Amino acid sequence: MKKSILLLLPLLLLAACARLPEHLPGTHLAHTTQIQQTLARADHQYGITAGPWPAQQWWKAAQMPALNHLIQVALRENPSLQLASTRILAAKAMTAEQQAALLPQFSAGASITQEHFSKNGLHLQANGKSFTYTEINPLELHYHLDLWGRDSDQIRAALGQVRVHQADYAEAKLQLEKQLAWHYFLLAGETEQLHLAERLENLQKSLLQLEKQRWQDGLNNARPVYAQTETYGTARQSVAQLRAAIAQQRYVLAALAGHGPDWGRNIGVEPLPDFSTINIPRQLPLRLISHRPDMVAARWEIEVAAQQVGAARAAFYPDVNIALFAGWNSIDLGDLFSPGNLAHAIGPVVSLPIFEGGKLRARLKAQNALYLAAQDHYRHTILSAVREIAGHLASWQKYRQQLQEQTRMTKAASQDSALTTAAFQSGTTNKISVYRSRIREINLQNQQITLEIHNAQSWVLLNVALGGGYTAEKKPA
């Protein structure tokens, strides 16, 4: 054993033969510090601090039981989400495999070899003879000495990869929730618009009949009849288009839930919620973007890349394994277990990279490039998140303001329609005025529903941009 140690020392000194490239991250401690400094600079520049995971079930603020049920089914049965979940399991298995490298490997082995030696071979006593060589080793041990932290870096990288896949799963889940809520609000709005379109169709039909009657009575020429016929046809087309659009939304929601088109026919539809009671702070702190799964994944990707740089650096140093075996071997099966046939060995197995043709340097440079790319991706993710949140917040505020004005206009149209109906009942106006006032009211109601759809969808996009939604109970520091 002493001779093995004495042999090991000069080999360790020869490690300088595989020269490291310059301008690369340092040791594990050094590049870990570099990660923290990089993240701190980016966070300080954009006003971001580390935060918890986003609030779950953000869509429940809409208070729509049918939507809640739909999302629960989709989270359980959507195949894309299940695929993202299996990636986590695979990453955990890879981590367990990497962790096994730090432990001694025990095994047992046995072999029987029938060998015939040539007459003119080098084994004089065995020339021209046949022997059965038997070897049994009930104890074989291999232990890799992680002197330079290569195995530890690979384990930390594998653990970081698990975190990346977990964040990717959270992102896939959030995107699925977004698609479900976005399409469901569109379905709910189009269903309300269909009811209005059917009412409008009936009014246009009644108005057409009235114009025909006036023409037949000689009170008007044929031009109003032709114009009203065109308007009535447009109303019928709108009803058909809305029915097709509603069917399409049901198919989309069924697919997102992991089912076939027929399943979508049974999706319950509720009226659009009143988002005027749902508020957010006037000033959203930028630290909220740390809730986003893509931000979490980007941070872990930097850590993974740094650990892989450390593992690539450790490949420049000697690789040391401790090997041990104990057992029996003999060319005569009859006396295999006699005391004289006991064999054992123990000692280090050292491999030293001296000249690799530039392979190790190229690998380290490649890992360093991935590390730098992960830093750039993190900064890009920050900028994209800030821009996305600002855009969706501006859109939501725009639709809320437009809805306030549209609500006043719709209310005024409703009052005008009521007054026109009262005037007709009192005999001061004709029935055509009643129909036209009701048509104006329905058109304004339809415009209001369109704005309500955009407002609801904008609310969804803002929640997703914030990484899962902001709730009043949260009090970020």
Coordinates of C-alpha atoms in Angstrom, one line a residue:
M1 CA 0.0 0.0 0.0
K2 CA 2.9 2.4 0.8
K3 CA 4.4 1.7 -2.6
S4 CA 1.0 2.5 -4.2
I5 CA 0.9 5.9 -2.4
L6 CA 4.5 6.7 -3.4
L7 CA 3.6 5.9 -7.0
L8 CA 0.5 8.1 -6.8
L9 CA 2.4 11.3 -5.7
P10 CA 4.5 11.8 -8.8
L11 CA 1.5 11.1 -11.0
L12 CA -0.5 13.8 -9.2
L13 CA 2.4 16.2 -10.0
L14 CA 2.1 15.4 -13.6
A15 CA -1.4 16.8 -13.7
A16 CA 0.0 20.0 -15.0
C17 CA 0.6 18.3 -18.3
A18 CA -3.0 18.7 -19.3
R19 CA -3.0 22.5 -19.3
L20 CA -6.2 24.3 -18.5
P21 CA -7.5 27.0 -20.8
E22 CA -7.5 30.6 -19.5
H23 CA -10.4 32.9 -18.8
L24 CA -12.8 30.2 -17.5
P25 CA -14.8 30.0 -14.3
G26 CA -12.6 28.9 -11.4
T27 CA -13.1 26.2 -8.8
H28 CA -16.6 25.2 -7.5
L29 CA -16.5 27.8 -4.8
A30 CA -15.3 30.4 -7.3
H31 CA -17.9 29.8 -10.0
T32 CA -20.7 29.4 -7.3
T33 CA -19.7 32.9 -6.2
Q34 CA -19.7 34.1 -9.8
I35 CA -23.3 32.8 -10.2
Q36 CA -24.5 34.6 -7.1
Q37 CA -22.8 37.8 -8.3
T38 CA -24.4 37.5 -11.8
L39 CA -27.9 36.9 -10.3
A40 CA -27.4 39.7 -7.8
R41 CA -26.4 42.2 -10.6
A42 CA -29.3 41.3 -12.7
D43 CA -31.8 41.4 -9.8
H44 CA -30.4 44.7 -8.6
Q45 CA -30.5 46.2 -12.1
Y46 CA -34.2 45.2 -12.6
G47 CA -35.4 45.4 -9.0
I48 CA -36.0 41.7 -8.5
T49 CA -35.6 39.6 -5.4
A50 CA -36.1 35.9 -4.9
G51 CA -39.7 35.0 -4.2
P52 CA -41.9 32.0 -3.5
W53 CA -43.7 29.9 -6.1
P54 CA -46.9 31.5 -7.6
A55 CA -50.2 31.2 -5.9
Q56 CA -52.0 28.1 -7.1
Q57 CA -55.5 28.0 -8.7
W58 CA -55.4 31.7 -9.6
W59 CA -58.4 31.2 -12.0
K60 CA -60.7 30.6 -9.0
A61 CA -60.9 34.4 -8.5
A62 CA -63.3 34.4 -11.5
Q63 CA -65.7 32.3 -9.3
M64 CA -66.8 30.0 -12.2
P65 CA -67.4 26.4 -11.0
A66 CA -67.5 25.0 -14.5
L67 CA -64.1 26.5 -15.3
N68 CA -62.7 25.1 -12.1
H69 CA -63.9 21.6 -13.0
L70 CA -62.6 21.9 -16.6
I71 CA -59.1 22.9 -15.4
Q72 CA -59.0 20.1 -12.8
V73 CA -59.8 17.5 -15.4
A74 CA -57.2 18.9 -17.8
L75 CA -54.5 19.0 -15.2
R76 CA -55.2 15.3 -14.5
E77 CA -55.6 14.1 -18.1
N78 CA -53.7 16.4 -20.5
P79 CA -51.1 14.3 -22.2
S80 CA -48.6 17.1 -22.7
L81 CA -48.6 17.8 -19.0
Q82 CA -48.1 14.1 -18.2
L83 CA -45.1 14.1 -20.6
A84 CA -43.6 17.0 -18.7
S85 CA -44.2 15.1 -15.5
T86 CA -42.3 12.0 -16.8
R87 CA -39.3 14.3 -17.5
I88 CA -39.1 15.0 -13.8
L89 CA -39.1 11.3 -13.0
A90 CA -36.3 10.7 -15.6
A91 CA -34.2 13.5 -14.2
K92 CA -34.6 12.2 -10.6
A93 CA -33.5 8.8 -11.8
M94 CA -30.4 10.3 -13.4
T95 CA -29.6 12.1 -10.2
A96 CA -29.8 8.8 -8.3
E97 CA -27.5 7.3 -10.8
Q98 CA -25.0 10.1 -10.3
Q99 CA -25.2 9.9 -6.5
A100 CA -24.3 6.2 -6.7
A101 CA -20.9 7.2 -8.1
L102 CA -19.9 8.5 -4.7
L103 CA -20.5 5.1 -3.0
P104 CA -18.3 2.0 -3.1
Q105 CA -19.4 -0.6 -5.6
F106 CA -19.5 -4.1 -4.3
S107 CA -20.0 -7.1 -6.5
A108 CA -19.1 -10.8 -6.9
G109 CA -17.8 -12.7 -9.9
A110 CA -17.0 -16.2 -11.2
S111 CA -15.7 -17.6 -14.4
I112 CA -14.7 -20.9 -15.9
T113 CA -12.4 -21.0 -18.9
Q114 CA -11.5 -24.0 -21.0
E115 CA -8.2 -23.3 -22.7
H116 CA -5.8 -25.3 -24.9
F117 CA -2.2 -24.1 -25.3
S118 CA -0.3 -24.7 -28.6
K119 CA 2.6 -27.0 -28.6
N120 CA 5.1 -24.3 -29.5
G121 CA 3.7 -21.6 -27.3
L122 CA 5.4 -19.5 -24.5
H123 CA 4.0 -21.5 -21.7
L124 CA 6.5 -24.4 -21.7
Q125 CA 4.9 -26.6 -19.1
A126 CA 1.4 -26.1 -20.6
N127 CA 2.3 -26.5 -24.2
G128 CA 0.1 -29.0 -26.0
K129 CA -2.2 -29.3 -23.0
S130 CA -5.7 -28.3 -22.0
F131 CA -6.7 -26.7 -18.7
T132 CA -9.9 -25.6 -17.1
Y133 CA -9.2 -22.3 -15.3
T134 CA -11.7 -21.5 -12.6
E135 CA -11.9 -18.2 -10.8
I136 CA -14.4 -17.2 -8.0
N137 CA -14.3 -13.8 -6.4
P138 CA -17.0 -13.5 -3.7
L139 CA -15.8 -9.9 -3.0
E140 CA -15.0 -7.3 -5.6
L141 CA -14.8 -3.6 -4.7
H142 CA -14.4 -0.5 -6.8
Y143 CA -14.4 2.9 -5.3
H144 CA -13.8 6.1 -7.2
L145 CA -12.0 8.8 -5.2
D146 CA -13.6 12.1 -6.0
L147 CA -10.5 14.1 -5.3
W148 CA -11.3 17.0 -7.6
G149 CA -15.1 17.2 -7.0
R150 CA -16.0 15.9 -10.5
D151 CA -18.6 13.5 -9.2
S152 CA -20.0 16.1 -6.8
D153 CA -20.3 18.6 -9.5
Q154 CA -22.2 16.1 -11.7
I155 CA -24.5 15.3 -8.8
R156 CA -25.2 19.0 -8.2
A157 CA -25.8 19.5 -11.9
A158 CA -28.2 16.5 -12.0
L159 CA -30.1 17.9 -9.0
G160 CA -30.2 21.3 -10.7
Q161 CA -31.6 19.6 -13.8
V162 CA -34.4 18.1 -11.7
R163 CA -35.3 21.7 -10.6
V164 CA -35.2 22.9 -14.2
H165 CA -37.7 20.1 -15.2
Q166 CA -39.9 20.9 -12.2
A167 CA -39.9 24.6 -13.3
D168 CA -40.7 23.5 -16.9
Y169 CA -43.6 21.4 -15.6
A170 CA -44.9 24.4 -13.7
E171 CA -44.6 26.5 -16.9
A172 CA -46.4 23.8 -18.9
K173 CA -49.1 23.7 -16.3
L174 CA -49.4 27.5 -16.2
Q175 CA -49.7 27.6 -20.0
L176 CA -52.3 24.9 -20.0
E177 CA -54.3 26.9 -17.4
K178 CA -54.0 30.0 -19.6
Q179 CA -55.3 28.3 -22.7
L180 CA -58.2 26.7 -20.8
A181 CA -59.3 30.0 -19.2
W182 CA -58.7 32.0 -22.3
H183 CA -60.8 29.7 -24.5
Y184 CA -63.5 29.3 -21.8
F185 CA -64.0 33.0 -21.5
L186 CA -64.3 33.2 -25.3
L187 CA -66.9 30.4 -25.2
A188 CA -68.8 32.1 -22.4
G189 CA -68.8 35.4 -24.3
E190 CA -69.7 33.9 -27.6
T191 CA -72.6 32.1 -26.0
E192 CA -74.0 35.3 -24.6
Q193 CA -73.5 36.9 -28.0
L194 CA -75.4 34.1 -29.7
H195 CA -78.4 34.8 -27.5
L196 CA -78.2 38.5 -28.6
A197 CA -77.7 37.5 -32.2
E198 CA -80.8 35.3 -32.1
R199 CA -82.8 38.2 -30.7
L200 CA -81.4 40.5 -33.3
E201 CA -82.3 38.0 -36.1
N202 CA -85.9 38.0 -34.9
L203 CA -86.0 41.8 -34.7
Q204 CA -84.6 42.1 -38.2
K205 CA -87.1 39.5 -39.5
S206 CA -90.0 41.4 -37.9
L207 CA -88.7 44.7 -39.3
L208 CA -88.5 43.1 -42.8
Q209 CA -92.1 41.9 -42.5
L210 CA -93.1 45.4 -41.5
E211 CA -91.3 47.0 -44.4
K212 CA -92.9 44.5 -46.8
Q213 CA -96.3 45.3 -45.4
R214 CA -95.7 49.1 -45.8
W215 CA -94.6 48.5 -49.4
Q216 CA -97.7 46.4 -50.1
D217 CA -99.9 49.1 -48.6
G218 CA -98.2 51.7 -50.8
L219 CA -96.7 53.6 -47.9
N220 CA -93.2 53.2 -49.2
N221 CA -91.2 51.9 -52.2
A222 CA -89.3 48.7 -52.6
R223 CA -85.9 50.1 -51.6
P224 CA -86.3 49.7 -47.8
V225 CA -87.5 46.1 -48.4
Y226 CA -84.3 45.3 -50.3
A227 CA -82.1 47.0 -47.8
Q228 CA -83.8 45.2 -44.9
T229 CA -83.5 41.9 -46.7
E230 CA -79.8 42.3 -46.8
T231 CA -79.6 43.3 -43.2
Y232 CA -81.7 40.3 -42.2
G233 CA -79.4 38.0 -44.2
T234 CA -76.4 39.4 -42.4
A235 CA -78.0 38.8 -39.0
R236 CA -78.7 35.2 -40.0
Q237 CA -75.1 34.7 -41.0
S238 CA -73.9 36.1 -37.7
V239 CA -76.0 33.5 -35.9
A240 CA -74.5 30.7 -38.0
Q241 CA -71.0 32.0 -37.5
L242 CA -71.4 32.2 -33.7
R243 CA -72.8 28.6 -33.6
A244 CA -69.8 27.4 -35.5
A245 CA -67.4 29.4 -33.3
I246 CA -69.0 28.0 -30.1
A247 CA -68.6 24.4 -31.5
Q248 CA -65.0 25.1 -32.3
Q249 CA -64.3 26.4 -28.8
R250 CA -65.8 23.3 -27.3
Y251 CA -63.6 21.1 -29.5
V252 CA -60.5 23.1 -28.4
L253 CA -61.4 22.9 -24.7
A254 CA -62.0 19.1 -25.0
A255 CA -58.6 18.6 -26.6
L256 CA -56.9 20.6 -23.9
A257 CA -58.7 18.5 -21.3
G258 CA -57.3 15.4 -22.9
H259 CA -60.6 14.2 -24.5
G260 CA -62.2 13.8 -27.9
P261 CA -64.6 16.4 -29.5
D262 CA -67.8 14.8 -28.2
W263 CA -66.7 15.4 -24.7
G264 CA -66.7 19.1 -25.3
R265 CA -70.5 19.1 -25.9
N266 CA -71.1 18.6 -22.2
I267 CA -69.0 21.6 -21.0
G268 CA -71.1 23.8 -18.9
V269 CA -71.2 27.5 -19.8
E270 CA -71.6 30.3 -17.3
P271 CA -71.9 34.0 -17.8
L272 CA -68.8 36.1 -17.9
P273 CA -67.7 37.2 -14.4
D274 CA -67.7 40.8 -13.3
F275 CA -64.0 41.7 -13.3
S276 CA -64.6 45.2 -12.0
T277 CA -64.5 43.9 -8.5
I278 CA -61.0 42.3 -9.1
N279 CA -58.3 44.8 -8.6
I280 CA -54.5 44.8 -8.5
P281 CA -52.1 47.3 -6.9
R282 CA -51.5 50.5 -8.9
Q283 CA -47.8 49.7 -8.9
L284 CA -46.7 46.1 -9.3
P285 CA -43.2 45.4 -7.8
L286 CA -40.9 43.9 -10.4
R287 CA -40.0 41.2 -7.8
L288 CA -43.2 39.5 -8.7
I289 CA -41.6 38.2 -11.8
S290 CA -39.5 35.9 -9.7
H291 CA -42.7 33.9 -9.2
R292 CA -42.6 33.0 -12.9
P293 CA -41.6 29.3 -13.6
D294 CA -39.5 30.4 -16.6
M295 CA -37.5 32.7 -14.3
V296 CA -36.9 29.9 -11.8
A297 CA -35.9 27.6 -14.6
A298 CA -33.4 30.2 -16.0
R299 CA -31.8 30.5 -12.6
W300 CA -31.4 26.8 -12.2
E301 CA -30.0 26.5 -15.7
I302 CA -27.1 28.8 -14.7
E303 CA -26.4 26.6 -11.7
V304 CA -26.5 23.5 -13.8
A305 CA -24.1 25.0 -16.4
A306 CA -21.7 26.1 -13.7
Q307 CA -21.6 22.6 -12.2
Q308 CA -20.9 21.2 -15.6
V309 CA -18.0 23.6 -16.0
G310 CA -16.6 22.3 -12.7
A311 CA -16.9 18.7 -13.9
A312 CA -15.2 19.5 -17.2
R313 CA -12.4 21.2 -15.3
A314 CA -11.9 18.2 -13.0
A315 CA -11.3 16.0 -16.0
F316 CA -7.9 17.6 -16.4
Y317 CA -6.7 16.0 -13.2
P318 CA -5.7 12.4 -12.4
D319 CA -8.6 9.9 -12.0
V320 CA -8.1 7.6 -9.0
N321 CA -10.0 4.4 -8.3
I322 CA -9.4 1.9 -5.5
A323 CA -9.9 -1.7 -6.6
L324 CA -10.0 -4.8 -4.3
F325 CA -10.8 -8.4 -4.9
A326 CA -10.6 -11.6 -2.9
G327 CA -11.3 -15.1 -3.9
W328 CA -9.9 -18.4 -5.3
N329 CA -8.5 -19.3 -8.7
S330 CA -7.0 -22.6 -10.0
I331 CA -6.4 -24.6 -13.1
D332 CA -7.7 -27.6 -11.3
L333 CA -11.4 -27.5 -10.4
G334 CA -10.8 -30.2 -7.7
D335 CA -8.6 -28.1 -5.4
L336 CA -10.1 -24.7 -6.2
F337 CA -10.9 -23.9 -2.5
S338 CA -7.6 -25.2 -1.1
P339 CA -5.7 -22.6 1.1
G340 CA -3.0 -22.3 -1.5
N341 CA -5.3 -21.1 -4.2
L342 CA -6.6 -18.1 -2.2
A343 CA -5.9 -14.8 -4.1
H344 CA -6.5 -11.2 -3.2
A345 CA -5.4 -7.7 -4.3
I346 CA -5.9 -4.1 -3.4
G347 CA -4.5 -0.9 -4.8
P348 CA -5.2 2.3 -6.6
V349 CA -5.8 2.5 -10.3
V350 CA -4.7 5.9 -11.7
S351 CA -5.3 7.3 -15.1
L352 CA -3.7 10.6 -16.0
P353 CA -4.6 12.8 -19.0
I354 CA -1.3 13.9 -20.5
F355 CA -2.2 14.4 -24.2
E356 CA -5.8 14.3 -25.3
G357 CA -5.5 16.0 -28.7
G358 CA -7.3 19.1 -27.3
K359 CA -10.5 17.1 -26.4
L360 CA -10.6 18.1 -22.8
R361 CA -9.9 21.8 -23.6
A362 CA -12.6 21.8 -26.2
R363 CA -15.1 20.2 -23.8
L364 CA -14.3 22.7 -21.1
K365 CA -14.7 25.6 -23.5
A366 CA -18.0 24.2 -24.8
Q367 CA -19.3 23.9 -21.2
N368 CA -18.1 27.5 -20.5
A369 CA -20.0 28.7 -23.6
L370 CA -23.1 27.0 -22.3
Y371 CA -22.6 28.7 -18.9
L372 CA -22.3 32.2 -20.5
A373 CA -25.3 31.4 -22.7
A374 CA -27.3 30.5 -19.5
Q375 CA -26.4 33.9 -18.0
D376 CA -27.5 35.7 -21.2
H377 CA -30.7 33.7 -21.3
Y378 CA -31.5 34.7 -17.7
R379 CA -31.1 38.4 -18.5
H380 CA -33.2 38.0 -21.6
T381 CA -35.9 36.2 -19.6
I382 CA -36.0 39.2 -17.2
L383 CA -36.4 41.7 -20.0
S384 CA -39.1 39.6 -21.7
A385 CA -41.0 39.2 -18.4
V386 CA -40.9 42.9 -17.6
R387 CA -42.1 43.8 -21.1
E388 CA -44.8 41.1 -21.1
I389 CA -46.2 42.2 -17.7
A390 CA -46.2 45.9 -18.7
G391 CA -48.0 45.1 -22.0
H392 CA -50.7 43.0 -20.4
L393 CA -51.2 45.4 -17.6
A394 CA -51.7 48.3 -20.1
S395 CA -54.1 46.2 -22.1
W396 CA -56.2 45.2 -19.1
Q397 CA -56.4 48.8 -17.9
K398 CA -57.4 49.9 -21.4
Y399 CA -60.2 47.4 -21.6
R400 CA -61.5 48.3 -18.1
Q401 CA -61.7 52.0 -19.1
Q402 CA -63.4 51.1 -22.4
L403 CA -65.9 48.9 -20.5
Q404 CA -66.8 51.8 -18.3
E405 CA -67.7 54.0 -21.2
Q406 CA -69.4 51.2 -23.1
T407 CA -71.5 50.4 -20.0
R408 CA -72.8 54.0 -19.9
M409 CA -73.6 53.9 -23.6
T410 CA -75.4 50.6 -23.3
K411 CA -77.4 51.9 -20.3
A412 CA -78.4 55.0 -22.3
A413 CA -79.5 52.9 -25.2
S414 CA -81.6 50.7 -22.9
Q415 CA -83.3 53.8 -21.5
D416 CA -83.9 55.2 -25.0
S417 CA -85.4 51.9 -26.1
A418 CA -87.7 52.0 -23.1
L419 CA -88.8 55.5 -23.9
T420 CA -89.4 54.6 -27.5
T421 CA -91.6 51.7 -26.5
A422 CA -93.5 53.9 -24.2
A423 CA -94.0 56.5 -27.0
F424 CA -95.3 53.8 -29.3
Q425 CA -97.8 52.6 -26.7
S426 CA -99.0 56.1 -26.3
G427 CA -99.3 56.5 -30.1
T428 CA -96.7 59.2 -30.6
T429 CA -94.3 57.0 -32.7
N430 CA -94.5 54.0 -35.0
K431 CA -93.3 50.4 -34.5
I432 CA -90.3 50.8 -36.8
S433 CA -88.8 53.2 -34.3
V434 CA -89.3 50.6 -31.6
Y435 CA -87.5 48.0 -33.6
R436 CA -84.6 50.2 -34.5
S437 CA -84.1 51.4 -30.9
R438 CA -84.0 47.8 -29.8
I439 CA -81.6 46.9 -32.5
R440 CA -79.3 49.7 -31.5
E441 CA -79.5 48.5 -27.9
I442 CA -78.6 44.9 -28.9
N443 CA -75.6 46.1 -31.0
L444 CA -74.2 48.1 -28.1
Q445 CA -74.8 45.1 -25.8
N446 CA -72.9 42.9 -28.3
Q447 CA -70.0 45.4 -28.3
Q448 CA -70.0 45.4 -24.5
I449 CA -69.7 41.6 -24.5
T450 CA -66.8 41.8 -26.9
L451 CA -65.0 44.1 -24.6
E452 CA -65.9 41.9 -21.6
I453 CA -64.3 39.0 -23.5
H454 CA -61.1 41.0 -24.2
N455 CA -61.1 42.2 -20.6
A456 CA -61.4 38.6 -19.2
Q457 CA -58.7 37.3 -21.6
S458 CA -56.4 40.2 -20.7
W459 CA -56.9 39.3 -17.0
V460 CA -55.8 35.8 -17.8
L461 CA -52.7 36.9 -19.7
L462 CA -51.8 39.2 -16.8
N463 CA -52.1 36.5 -14.3
V464 CA -49.9 34.2 -16.3
A465 CA -47.3 36.9 -16.9
L466 CA -47.1 37.3 -13.2
G467 CA -46.3 33.6 -12.9
G468 CA -49.6 32.4 -11.5
G469 CA -51.5 35.5 -10.5
Y470 CA -51.4 38.2 -7.8
T471 CA -53.6 38.0 -4.7
A472 CA -54.3 40.7 -2.2
E473 CA -53.1 38.4 0.6
K474 CA -49.5 38.5 -0.7
K475 CA -47.4 41.2 0.9
P476 CA -44.0 41.2 -0.8
A477 CA -41.3 42.9 1.1

